[in-house]
Coordinates of C-alpha atoms in Angstrom, one line a residue:
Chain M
X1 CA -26.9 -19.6 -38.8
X2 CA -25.0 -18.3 -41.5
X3 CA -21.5 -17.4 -40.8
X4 CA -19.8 -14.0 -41.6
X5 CA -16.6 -13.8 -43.4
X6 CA -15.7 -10.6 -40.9
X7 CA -13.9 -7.0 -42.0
X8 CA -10.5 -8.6 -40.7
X9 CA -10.7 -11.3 -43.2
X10 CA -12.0 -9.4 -46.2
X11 CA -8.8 -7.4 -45.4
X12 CA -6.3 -10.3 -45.6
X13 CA -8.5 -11.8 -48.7
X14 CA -7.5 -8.2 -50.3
X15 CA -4.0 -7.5 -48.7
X16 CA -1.5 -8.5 -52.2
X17 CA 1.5 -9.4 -49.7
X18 CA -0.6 -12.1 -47.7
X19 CA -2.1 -12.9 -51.2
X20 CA 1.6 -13.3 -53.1
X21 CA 2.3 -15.8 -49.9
X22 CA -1.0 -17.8 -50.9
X23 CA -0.7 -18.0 -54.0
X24 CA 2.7 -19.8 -53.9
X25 CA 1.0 -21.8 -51.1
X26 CA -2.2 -22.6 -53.0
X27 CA -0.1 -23.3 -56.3
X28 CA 1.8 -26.0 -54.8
X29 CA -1.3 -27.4 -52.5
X30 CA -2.7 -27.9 -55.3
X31 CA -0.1 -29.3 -57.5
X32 CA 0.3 -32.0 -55.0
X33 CA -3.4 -33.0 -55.1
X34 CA -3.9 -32.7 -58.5
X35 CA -0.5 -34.2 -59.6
X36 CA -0.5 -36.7 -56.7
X37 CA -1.6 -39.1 -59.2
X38 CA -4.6 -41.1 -59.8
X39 CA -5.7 -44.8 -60.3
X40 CA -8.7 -47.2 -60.1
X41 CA -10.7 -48.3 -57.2
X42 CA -11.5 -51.9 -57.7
X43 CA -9.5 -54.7 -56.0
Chain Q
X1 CA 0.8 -48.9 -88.3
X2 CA -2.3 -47.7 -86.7
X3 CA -4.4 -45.2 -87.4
X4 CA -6.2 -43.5 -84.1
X5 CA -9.4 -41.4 -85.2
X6 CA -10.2 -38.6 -82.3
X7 CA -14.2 -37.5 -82.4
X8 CA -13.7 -33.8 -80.6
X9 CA -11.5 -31.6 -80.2
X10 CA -12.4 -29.7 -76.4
X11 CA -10.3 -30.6 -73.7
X12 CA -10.3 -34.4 -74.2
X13 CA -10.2 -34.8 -77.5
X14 CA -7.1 -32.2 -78.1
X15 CA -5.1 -33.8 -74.8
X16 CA -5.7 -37.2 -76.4
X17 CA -4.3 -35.7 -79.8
X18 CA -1.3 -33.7 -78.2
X19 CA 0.0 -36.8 -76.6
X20 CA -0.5 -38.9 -79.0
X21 CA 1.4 -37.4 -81.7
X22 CA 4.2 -36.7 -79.2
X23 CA 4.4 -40.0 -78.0
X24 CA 3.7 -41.9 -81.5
X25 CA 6.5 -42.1 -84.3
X26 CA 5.0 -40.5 -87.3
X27 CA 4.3 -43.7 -88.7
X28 CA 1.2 -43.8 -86.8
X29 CA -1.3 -41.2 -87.8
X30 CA -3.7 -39.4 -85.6
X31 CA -6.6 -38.2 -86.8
X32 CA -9.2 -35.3 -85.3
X33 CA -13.0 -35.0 -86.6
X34 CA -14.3 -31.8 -84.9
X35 CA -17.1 -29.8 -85.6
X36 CA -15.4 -26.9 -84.4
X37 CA -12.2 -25.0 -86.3
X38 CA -11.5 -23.8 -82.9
X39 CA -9.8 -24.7 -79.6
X40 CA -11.6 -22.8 -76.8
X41 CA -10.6 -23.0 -73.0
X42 CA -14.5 -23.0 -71.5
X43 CA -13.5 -21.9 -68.1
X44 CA -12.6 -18.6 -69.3
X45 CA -15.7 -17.9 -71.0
X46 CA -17.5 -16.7 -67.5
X47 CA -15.0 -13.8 -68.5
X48 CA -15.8 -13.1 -72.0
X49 CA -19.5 -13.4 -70.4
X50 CA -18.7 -9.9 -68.5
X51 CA -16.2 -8.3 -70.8
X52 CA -13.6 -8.5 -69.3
X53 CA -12.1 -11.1 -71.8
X54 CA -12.5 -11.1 -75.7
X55 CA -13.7 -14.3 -76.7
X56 CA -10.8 -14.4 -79.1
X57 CA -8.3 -14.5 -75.8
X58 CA -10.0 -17.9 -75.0
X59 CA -9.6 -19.6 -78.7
X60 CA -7.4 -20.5 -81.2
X61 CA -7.8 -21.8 -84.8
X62 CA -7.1 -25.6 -84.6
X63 CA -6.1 -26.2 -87.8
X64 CA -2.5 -24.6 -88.7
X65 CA -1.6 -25.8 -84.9
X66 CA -2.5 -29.4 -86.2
X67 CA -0.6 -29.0 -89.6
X68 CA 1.9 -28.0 -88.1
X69 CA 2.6 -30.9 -85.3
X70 CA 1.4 -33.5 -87.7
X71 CA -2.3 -34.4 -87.0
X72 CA -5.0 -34.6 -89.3
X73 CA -7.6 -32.7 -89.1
X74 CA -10.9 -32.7 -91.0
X75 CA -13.7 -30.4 -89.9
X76 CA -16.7 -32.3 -89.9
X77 CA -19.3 -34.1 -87.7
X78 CA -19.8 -37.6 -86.9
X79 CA -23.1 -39.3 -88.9
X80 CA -22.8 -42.8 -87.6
X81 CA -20.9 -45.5 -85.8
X82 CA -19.6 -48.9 -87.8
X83 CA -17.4 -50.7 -85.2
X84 CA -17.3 -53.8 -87.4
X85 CA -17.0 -51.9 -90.7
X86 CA -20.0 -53.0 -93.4
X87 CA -20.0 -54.5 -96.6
X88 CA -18.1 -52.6 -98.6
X89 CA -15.7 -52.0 -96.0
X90 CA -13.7 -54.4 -94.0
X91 CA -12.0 -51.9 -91.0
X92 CA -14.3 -50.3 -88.3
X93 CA -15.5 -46.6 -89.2
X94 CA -17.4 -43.6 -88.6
X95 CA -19.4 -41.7 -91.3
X96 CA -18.5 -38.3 -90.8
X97 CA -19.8 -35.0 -92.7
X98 CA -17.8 -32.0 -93.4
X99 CA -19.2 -28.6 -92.4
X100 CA -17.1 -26.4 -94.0
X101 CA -14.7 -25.6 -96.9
X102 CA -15.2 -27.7 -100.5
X103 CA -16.5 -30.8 -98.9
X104 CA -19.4 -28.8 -97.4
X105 CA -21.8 -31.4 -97.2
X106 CA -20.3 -34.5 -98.5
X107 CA -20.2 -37.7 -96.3
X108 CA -17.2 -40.3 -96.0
X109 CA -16.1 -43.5 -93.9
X110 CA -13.0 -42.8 -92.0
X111 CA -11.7 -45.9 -90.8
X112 CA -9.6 -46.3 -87.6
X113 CA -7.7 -48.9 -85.6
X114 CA -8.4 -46.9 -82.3
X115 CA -11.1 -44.8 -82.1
X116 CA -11.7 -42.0 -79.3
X117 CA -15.3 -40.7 -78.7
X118 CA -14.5 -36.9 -77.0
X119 CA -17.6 -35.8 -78.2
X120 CA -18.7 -34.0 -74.8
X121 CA -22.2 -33.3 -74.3
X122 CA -24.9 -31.8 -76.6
X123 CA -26.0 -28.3 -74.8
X124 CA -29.6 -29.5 -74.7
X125 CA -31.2 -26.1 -74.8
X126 CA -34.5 -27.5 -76.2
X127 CA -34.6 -29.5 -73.1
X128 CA -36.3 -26.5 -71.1
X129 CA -39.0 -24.4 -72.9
X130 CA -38.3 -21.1 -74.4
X131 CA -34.6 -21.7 -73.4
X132 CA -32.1 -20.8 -76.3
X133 CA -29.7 -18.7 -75.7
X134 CA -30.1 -15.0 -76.6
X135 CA -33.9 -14.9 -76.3
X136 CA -36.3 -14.5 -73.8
X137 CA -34.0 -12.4 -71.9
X138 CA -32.0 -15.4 -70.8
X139 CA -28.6 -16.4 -71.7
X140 CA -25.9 -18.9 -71.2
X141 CA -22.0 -18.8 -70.9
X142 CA -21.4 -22.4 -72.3
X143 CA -19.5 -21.5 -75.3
X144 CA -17.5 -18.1 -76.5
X145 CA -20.3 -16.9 -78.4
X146 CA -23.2 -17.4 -75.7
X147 CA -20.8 -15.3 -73.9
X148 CA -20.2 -12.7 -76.1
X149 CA -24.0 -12.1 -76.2
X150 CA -24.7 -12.3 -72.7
X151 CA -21.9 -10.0 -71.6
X152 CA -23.5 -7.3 -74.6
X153 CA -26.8 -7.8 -72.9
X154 CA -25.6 -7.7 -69.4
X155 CA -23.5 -4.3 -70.1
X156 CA -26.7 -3.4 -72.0
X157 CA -28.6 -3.5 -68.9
X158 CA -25.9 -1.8 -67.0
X159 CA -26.0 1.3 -68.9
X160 CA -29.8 0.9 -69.3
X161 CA -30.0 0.8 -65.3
X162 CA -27.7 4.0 -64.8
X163 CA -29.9 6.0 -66.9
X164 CA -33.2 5.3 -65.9
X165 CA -31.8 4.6 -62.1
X166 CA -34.9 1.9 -62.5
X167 CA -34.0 -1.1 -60.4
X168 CA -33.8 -4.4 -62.0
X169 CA -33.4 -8.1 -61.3
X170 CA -30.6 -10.7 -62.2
X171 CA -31.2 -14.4 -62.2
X172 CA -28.4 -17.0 -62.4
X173 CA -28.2 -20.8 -61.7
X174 CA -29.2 -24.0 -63.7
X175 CA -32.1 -24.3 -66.3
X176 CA -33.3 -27.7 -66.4
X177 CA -34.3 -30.3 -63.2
X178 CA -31.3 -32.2 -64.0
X179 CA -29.0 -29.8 -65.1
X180 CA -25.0 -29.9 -64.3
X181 CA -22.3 -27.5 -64.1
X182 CA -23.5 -25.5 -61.3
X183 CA -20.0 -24.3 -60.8
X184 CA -19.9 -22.0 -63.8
X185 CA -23.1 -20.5 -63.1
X186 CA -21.6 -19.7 -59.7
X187 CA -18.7 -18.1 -61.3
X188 CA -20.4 -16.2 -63.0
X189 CA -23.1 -14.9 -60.5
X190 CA -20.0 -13.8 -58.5
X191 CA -18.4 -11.9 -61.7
X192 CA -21.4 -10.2 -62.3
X193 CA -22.5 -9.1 -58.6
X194 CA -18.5 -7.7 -58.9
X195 CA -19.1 -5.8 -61.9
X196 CA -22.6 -4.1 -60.9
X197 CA -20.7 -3.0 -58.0
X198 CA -17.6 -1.8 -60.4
X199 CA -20.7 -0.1 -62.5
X200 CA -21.8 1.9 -59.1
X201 CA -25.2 0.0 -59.9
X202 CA -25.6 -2.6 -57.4
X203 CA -27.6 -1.1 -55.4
X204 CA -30.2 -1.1 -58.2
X205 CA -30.1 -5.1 -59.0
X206 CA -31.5 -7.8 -56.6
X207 CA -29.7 -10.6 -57.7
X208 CA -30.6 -14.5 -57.3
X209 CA -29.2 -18.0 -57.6
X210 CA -31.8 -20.4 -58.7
X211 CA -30.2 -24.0 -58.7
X212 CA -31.9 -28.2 -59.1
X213 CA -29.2 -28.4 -55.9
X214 CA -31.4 -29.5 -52.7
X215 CA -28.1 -27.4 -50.6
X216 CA -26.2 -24.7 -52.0
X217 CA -22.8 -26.0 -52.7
X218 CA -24.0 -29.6 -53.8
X219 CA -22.1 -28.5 -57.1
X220 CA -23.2 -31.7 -58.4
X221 CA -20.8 -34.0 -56.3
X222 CA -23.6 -34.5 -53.0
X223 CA -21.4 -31.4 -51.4
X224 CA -18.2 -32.0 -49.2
X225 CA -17.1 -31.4 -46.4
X226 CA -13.9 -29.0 -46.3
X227 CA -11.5 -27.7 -44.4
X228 CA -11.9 -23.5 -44.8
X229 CA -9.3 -21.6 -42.6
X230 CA -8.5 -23.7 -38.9
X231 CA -12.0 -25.6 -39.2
X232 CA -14.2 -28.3 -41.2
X233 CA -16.4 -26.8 -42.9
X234 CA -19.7 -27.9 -45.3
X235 CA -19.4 -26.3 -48.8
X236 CA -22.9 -25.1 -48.3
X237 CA -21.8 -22.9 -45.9
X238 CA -19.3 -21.8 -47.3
X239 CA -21.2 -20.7 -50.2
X240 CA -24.1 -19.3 -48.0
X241 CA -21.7 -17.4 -46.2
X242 CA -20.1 -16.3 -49.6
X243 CA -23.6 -15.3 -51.2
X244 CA -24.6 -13.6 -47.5
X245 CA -21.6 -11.4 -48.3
X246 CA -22.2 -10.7 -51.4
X247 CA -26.0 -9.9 -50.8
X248 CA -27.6 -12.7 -53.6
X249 CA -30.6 -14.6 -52.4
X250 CA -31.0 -17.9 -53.2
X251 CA -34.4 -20.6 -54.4
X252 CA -32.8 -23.8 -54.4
X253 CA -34.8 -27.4 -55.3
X254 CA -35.8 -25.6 -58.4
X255 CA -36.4 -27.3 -61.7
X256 CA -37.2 -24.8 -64.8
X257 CA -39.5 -26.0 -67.2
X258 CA -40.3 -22.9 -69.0
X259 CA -38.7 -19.8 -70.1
X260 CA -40.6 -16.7 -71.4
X261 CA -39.5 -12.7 -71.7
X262 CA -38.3 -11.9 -68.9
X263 CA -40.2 -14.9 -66.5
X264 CA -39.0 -18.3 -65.5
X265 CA -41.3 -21.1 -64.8
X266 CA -40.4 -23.8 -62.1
X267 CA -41.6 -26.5 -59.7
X268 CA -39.4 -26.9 -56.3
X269 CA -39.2 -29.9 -54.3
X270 CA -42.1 -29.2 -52.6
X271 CA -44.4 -30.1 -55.7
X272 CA -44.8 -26.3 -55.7
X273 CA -45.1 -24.4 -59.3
X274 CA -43.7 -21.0 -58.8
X275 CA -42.5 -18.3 -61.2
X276 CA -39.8 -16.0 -60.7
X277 CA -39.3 -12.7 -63.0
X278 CA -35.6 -11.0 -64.2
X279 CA -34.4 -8.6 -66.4
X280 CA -31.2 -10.8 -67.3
X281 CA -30.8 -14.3 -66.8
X282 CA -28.2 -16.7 -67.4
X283 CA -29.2 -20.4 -67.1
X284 CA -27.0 -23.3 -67.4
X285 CA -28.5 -25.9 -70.0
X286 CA -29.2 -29.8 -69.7
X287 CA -26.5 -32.1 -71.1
X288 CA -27.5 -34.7 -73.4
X289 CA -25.9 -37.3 -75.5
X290 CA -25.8 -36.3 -79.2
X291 CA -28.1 -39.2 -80.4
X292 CA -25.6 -41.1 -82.4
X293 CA -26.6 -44.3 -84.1
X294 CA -24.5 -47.4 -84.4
X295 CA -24.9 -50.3 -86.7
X296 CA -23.1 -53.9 -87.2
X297 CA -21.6 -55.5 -90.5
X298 CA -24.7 -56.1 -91.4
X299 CA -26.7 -52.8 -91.0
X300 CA -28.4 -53.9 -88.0
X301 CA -28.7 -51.2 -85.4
X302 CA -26.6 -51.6 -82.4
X303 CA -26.7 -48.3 -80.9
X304 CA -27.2 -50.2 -77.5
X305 CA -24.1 -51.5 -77.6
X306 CA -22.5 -48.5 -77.8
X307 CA -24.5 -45.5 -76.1
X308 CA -26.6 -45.1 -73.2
X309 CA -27.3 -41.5 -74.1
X310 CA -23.4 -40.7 -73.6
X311 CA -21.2 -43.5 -74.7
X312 CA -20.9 -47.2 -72.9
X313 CA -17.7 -47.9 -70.9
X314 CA -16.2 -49.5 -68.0
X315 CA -18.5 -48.8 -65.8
X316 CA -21.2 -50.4 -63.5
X317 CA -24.6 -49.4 -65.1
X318 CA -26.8 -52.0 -63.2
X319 CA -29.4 -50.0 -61.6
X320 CA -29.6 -50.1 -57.9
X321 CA -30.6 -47.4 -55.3
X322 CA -28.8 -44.9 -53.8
X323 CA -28.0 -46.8 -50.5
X324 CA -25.9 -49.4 -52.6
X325 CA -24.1 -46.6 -55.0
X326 CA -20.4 -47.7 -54.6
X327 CA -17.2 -45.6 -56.2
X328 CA -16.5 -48.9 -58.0
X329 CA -19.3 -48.4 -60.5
X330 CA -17.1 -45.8 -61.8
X331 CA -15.3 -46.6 -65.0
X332 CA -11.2 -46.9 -64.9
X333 CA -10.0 -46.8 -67.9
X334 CA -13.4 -45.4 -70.1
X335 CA -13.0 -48.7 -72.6
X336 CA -16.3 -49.5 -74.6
X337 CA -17.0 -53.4 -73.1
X338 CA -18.3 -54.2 -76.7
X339 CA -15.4 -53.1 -78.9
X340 CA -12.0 -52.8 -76.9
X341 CA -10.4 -50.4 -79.8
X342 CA -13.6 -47.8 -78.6
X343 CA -13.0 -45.6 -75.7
X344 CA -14.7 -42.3 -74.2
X345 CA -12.6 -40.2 -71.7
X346 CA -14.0 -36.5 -70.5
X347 CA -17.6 -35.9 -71.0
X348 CA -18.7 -38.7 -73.5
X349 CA -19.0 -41.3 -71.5
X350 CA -21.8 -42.2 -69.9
X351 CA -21.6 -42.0 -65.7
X352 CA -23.4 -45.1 -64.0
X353 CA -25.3 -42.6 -62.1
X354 CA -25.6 -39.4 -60.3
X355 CA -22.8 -38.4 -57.7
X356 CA -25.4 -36.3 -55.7
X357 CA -28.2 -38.2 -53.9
X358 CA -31.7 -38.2 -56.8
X359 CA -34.3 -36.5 -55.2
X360 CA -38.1 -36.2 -56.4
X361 CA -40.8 -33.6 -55.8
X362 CA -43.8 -34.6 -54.3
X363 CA -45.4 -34.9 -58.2
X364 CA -42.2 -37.3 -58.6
X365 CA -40.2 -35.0 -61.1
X366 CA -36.7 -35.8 -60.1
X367 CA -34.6 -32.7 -59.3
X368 CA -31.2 -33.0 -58.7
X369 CA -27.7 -32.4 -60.5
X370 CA -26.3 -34.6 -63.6
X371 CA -23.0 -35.9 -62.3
X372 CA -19.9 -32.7 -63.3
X373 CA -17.2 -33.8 -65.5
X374 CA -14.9 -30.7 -65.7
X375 CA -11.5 -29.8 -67.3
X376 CA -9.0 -31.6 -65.0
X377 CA -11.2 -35.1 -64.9
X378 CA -11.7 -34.7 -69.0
X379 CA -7.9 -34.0 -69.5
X380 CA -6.6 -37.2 -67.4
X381 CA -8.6 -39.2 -68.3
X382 CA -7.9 -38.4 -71.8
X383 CA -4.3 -38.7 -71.2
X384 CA -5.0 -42.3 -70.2
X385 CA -6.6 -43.3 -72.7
X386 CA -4.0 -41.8 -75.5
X387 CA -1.7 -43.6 -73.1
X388 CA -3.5 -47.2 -72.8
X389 CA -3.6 -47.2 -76.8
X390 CA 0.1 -47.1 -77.2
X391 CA 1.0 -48.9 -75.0
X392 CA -1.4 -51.4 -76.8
X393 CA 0.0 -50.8 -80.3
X394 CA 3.5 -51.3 -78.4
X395 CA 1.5 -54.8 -77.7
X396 CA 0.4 -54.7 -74.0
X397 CA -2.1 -57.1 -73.5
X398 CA -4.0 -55.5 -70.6
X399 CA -4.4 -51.7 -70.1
X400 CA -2.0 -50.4 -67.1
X401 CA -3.4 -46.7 -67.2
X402 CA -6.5 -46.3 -65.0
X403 CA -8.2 -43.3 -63.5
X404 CA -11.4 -43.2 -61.6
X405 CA -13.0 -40.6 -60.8
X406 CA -13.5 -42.1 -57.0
X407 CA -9.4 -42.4 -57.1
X408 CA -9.3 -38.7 -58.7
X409 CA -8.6 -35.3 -57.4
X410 CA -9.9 -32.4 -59.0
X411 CA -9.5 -28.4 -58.2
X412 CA -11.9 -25.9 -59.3
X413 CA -10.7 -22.5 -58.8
X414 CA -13.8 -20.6 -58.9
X415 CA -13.3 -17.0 -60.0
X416 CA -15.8 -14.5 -57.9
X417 CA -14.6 -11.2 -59.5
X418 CA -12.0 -10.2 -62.1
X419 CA -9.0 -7.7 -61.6
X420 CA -4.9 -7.9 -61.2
X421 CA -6.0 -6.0 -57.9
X422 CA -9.2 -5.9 -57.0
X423 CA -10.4 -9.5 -58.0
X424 CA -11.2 -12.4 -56.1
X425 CA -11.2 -16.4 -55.9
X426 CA -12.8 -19.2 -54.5
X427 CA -10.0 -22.3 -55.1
X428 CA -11.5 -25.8 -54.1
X429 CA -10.1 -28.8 -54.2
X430 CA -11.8 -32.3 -53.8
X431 CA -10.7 -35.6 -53.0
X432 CA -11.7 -38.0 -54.7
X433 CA -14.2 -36.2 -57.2
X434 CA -16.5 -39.4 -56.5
X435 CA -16.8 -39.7 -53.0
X436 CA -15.7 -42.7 -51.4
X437 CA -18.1 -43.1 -48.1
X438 CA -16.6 -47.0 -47.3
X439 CA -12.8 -45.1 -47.3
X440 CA -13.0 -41.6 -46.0
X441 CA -16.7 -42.6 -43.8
X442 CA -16.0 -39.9 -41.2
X443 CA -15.7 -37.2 -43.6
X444 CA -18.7 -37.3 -46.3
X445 CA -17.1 -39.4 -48.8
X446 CA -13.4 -36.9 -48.9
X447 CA -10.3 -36.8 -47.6
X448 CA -10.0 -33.9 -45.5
X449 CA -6.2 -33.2 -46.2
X450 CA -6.9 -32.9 -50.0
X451 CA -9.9 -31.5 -49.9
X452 CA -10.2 -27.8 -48.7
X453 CA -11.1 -23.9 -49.7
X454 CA -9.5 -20.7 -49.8
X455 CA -11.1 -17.0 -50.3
X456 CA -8.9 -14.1 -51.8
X457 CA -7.3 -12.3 -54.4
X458 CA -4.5 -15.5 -54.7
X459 CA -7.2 -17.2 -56.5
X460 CA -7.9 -14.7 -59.0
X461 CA -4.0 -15.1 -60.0
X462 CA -4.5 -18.6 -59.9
X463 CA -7.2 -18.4 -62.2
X464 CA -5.6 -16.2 -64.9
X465 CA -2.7 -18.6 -64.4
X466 CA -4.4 -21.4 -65.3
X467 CA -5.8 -19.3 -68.4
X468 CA -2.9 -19.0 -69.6
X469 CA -0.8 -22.2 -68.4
X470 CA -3.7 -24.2 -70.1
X471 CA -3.9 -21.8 -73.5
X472 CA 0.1 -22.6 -73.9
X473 CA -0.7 -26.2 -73.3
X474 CA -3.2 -26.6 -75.7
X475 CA -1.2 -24.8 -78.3
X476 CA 1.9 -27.4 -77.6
X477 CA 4.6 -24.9 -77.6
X478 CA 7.9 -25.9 -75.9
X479 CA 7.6 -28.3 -73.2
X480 CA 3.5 -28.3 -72.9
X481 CA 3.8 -31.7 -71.8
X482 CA 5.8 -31.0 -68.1
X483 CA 2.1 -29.0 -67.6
X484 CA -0.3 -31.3 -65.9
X485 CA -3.2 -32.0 -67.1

């Protein structure tokens, strides 16, 4: 069954405080995965 | 001194440039043959595609940027391939031809010590009947001017719409069986649901995803698993419940064959041919390999060695079904096996196969996504490459800098409506891009930690950040280099 993103959390997906927060969380989870480094695979 | 010859100038081609030249004394010249005489930053074009961007926020002129840092530039497009030079000439080569200016038309050998293929893909329009962009109704997003046109047809529309009050139908997603890049077409079916409803006409439009994905969310990459808030969620749900919200319907499975005004033709996995009718449609090509040739010393044709539709590499091509698909037969380090001064980082290599699982409908016409190779993959591994040859011409025997895809992360910040205020985001990132099933077993191939999704305005900022982060980058003003790629 399809889930519902409900009014509560298309209010915090809109609210620019909780957003500014995010963003400055995102930014840096992001940073981390993407500038975490990279490498090969085989042995 | 060495000479290092770049084919391409899109996101691989300029990162391998940029560092290059700042790493290299000037002794060393670096060299770009593009086609283009512009840089463009693709993933803002689903922007230009709705207005909201001018197409000349996305590009720059490459030339005076490359006079001015000290690489060579010559506008022209690559003919053919001599990796062990011919008779007349003893060094390794490309025949280019220039496309513009007073050598419009005239052919020459450039010879290299290093060559780097960033050719990306061919848009195979042709691929798909009655699909070129710009006719038929149907348009595409993949360069600045595609986008141009479709946002002046889509605004067209608009306008037509609020004056008749007719209602009208919008079709977006991929069009070819083996199509890739589903995440720009579901940018942009997000941009343009948020504009109709800016336009006070979305009531009017019935608007639908039509995609070769056998799930929504396969994106190319066999789906993930992600976490979304406080649980583990499948990105096809997340992207059901995205397109629930957003009211667009969905025909997945679906593999175009034919465009005609106003009327695409498909067959689904079911080995059923079905038709589906718009008013606007913007369908994602296939990608192709350009069809170079290649040729020995000797003139013989050796465009095996070399190509395999995209270019040859490091990677395991050895055909073998799904079930034995390992992350290993990804390339590392995007070296041609044949000539170790060739290599092809971003797009123009060729992948060893599909990342999501090849399916085929019951007539046996495969249907499933071409492997994605985005911006972050094609600037790294890019940056590797510019950084394996130096460390060569500095005489390193072996090359250090490797970067699979399966050892990769990658973040797609998917923009689902523009505005400082009112816009929205969909960031995802993924760990590795290629999933690795033998490590991370318990969790479809990812790891969990790394590999997640976030709704909300935040990634709307992180989007135009990105835009611009990546636009001051690319033009190499002060520092560029502490960006990542």
């Amino acid at each position: 069954m399809t889930q519902k993103i409900s009014k509560q959390e298309h209010a915090k997906m809109k609210n620019p405080i909780i957003q500014f927060f995010k963003f400055i969380y995102l930014s840096l989870k992001i940073m981390r995965i993407v500038a975490g480094g990279h490498g090969g695979t085989r042995p | 001194m060495s000479k290092i010859v770049i084919l391409g100038a899109g996101i691989a081609g300029h990162t391998a440039a940029s560092h290059l030249r700042r790493k290299l004394s000037k002794k060393h010249e670096v060299l770009v043959v593009s086609p283009n005489r512009n840089y463009q930053w693709v993933p803002s074009n689903i922007w230009v595609g709705i207005g909201r961007m001018k197409s000349e926020d996305v590009f720059f002129p490459l030339e005076p940027l490359y006079k001015r840092k000290g690489i060579g530039y010559k506008q022209a497009k690559v003919v053919s391939f001599h990796p062990e030079g011919d008779a007349t000439e003893p060094k390794p080569f490309v025949k280019v031809e220039y496309l513009y200016g007073e050598m419009l038309g005239m052919q020459e050998k450039v010879t290299y010590d290093f060559l780097i293929n960033a050719t990306g893909p061919k848009l195979a329009f042709e691929l798909t009947e009655g699909l070129n962009p710009g006719t038929n109704k149907a348009y595409s997003v993949c360069t600045y001017d595609h986008a141009t046109h479709a946002s002046a047809a889509l605004h067209e529309l608009i306008n037509k719409i609020k004056s008749t009050q007719k209602k009208a139908k919008i079709l977006i997603g991929t069009g070819h069986a083996k199509a890739t890049c589903q995440g720009a077409a579901f940018e942009y079916i997000l941009n343009v649901e948020k504009e109709l409803v800016k336009f006070k006409v979305r009531d009017k439009v019935e608007i639908t995803w039509i995609s070769n994905e056998n799930e929504l969310g396969d994106f190319g990459m066999d789906g993930m698993l992600l976490s979304y808030q406080n649980q583990v969620m499948k990105s096809s749900e997340m992207v059901e419940m995205v397109f629930a919200d957003r009211g667009i319907k969905w025909i997945l499975g679906a593999g175009i064959q034919k465009v005609e005004d106003g009327k695409v033709s498909y067959e689904n996995l079911e080995g059923e041919h079905l038709t589906e009718e718009f008013d606007f449609a913007m369908l994602i090509p296939a990608f192709s390999g350009h069809g170079f040739k290649a040729f020995d010393k000797a003139n013989e044709d050796i465009t095996a060695k070399l190509f395999k539709g995209f270019m040859i590499v490091d990677a395991d091509y050895s055909p073998k079904p799904y079930e034995e698909w390992s992350v290993q037969d990804w390339p590392e380090t995007y070296q041609n096996p044949s000539y170790n001064n060739i290599f092809a980082p971003g797009i123009a290599f060729a992948p060893p196969h599909s990342i999501s699982k090849p399916r085929k409908s019951k007539n046996g016409t495969e249907i499933f996504p071409a492997p994605p190779r985005t911006g972050m993959p094609s600037g790294i591994t890019a940056k590797l490459v510019a950084d394996n040859i130096i460390d060569t011409i500095n005489g390193a025997k072996t090359l250090h800098h490797k970067g699979s895809m399966g050892n990769m992360g990658a973040a797609c910040i998917a923009s689902a409506g523009y505005g400082l205020s009112k816009g929205s985001g969909i960031s995802i990132t993924t760990f590795p891009i290629v999933p690795d099933y033998n490590k991370y077993p318990e969790t479809h191939g990812r790891e969990l930690k790394k590999t997640f999704g976030d709704i909300g305005l935040a990634g709307h900022w992180l989007k135009l950040s990105l835009h611009y982060a990546f636009i001051y980058k690319a033009k190499m003003k002060p520092f560029w280099w502490l960006i990542p790629e």
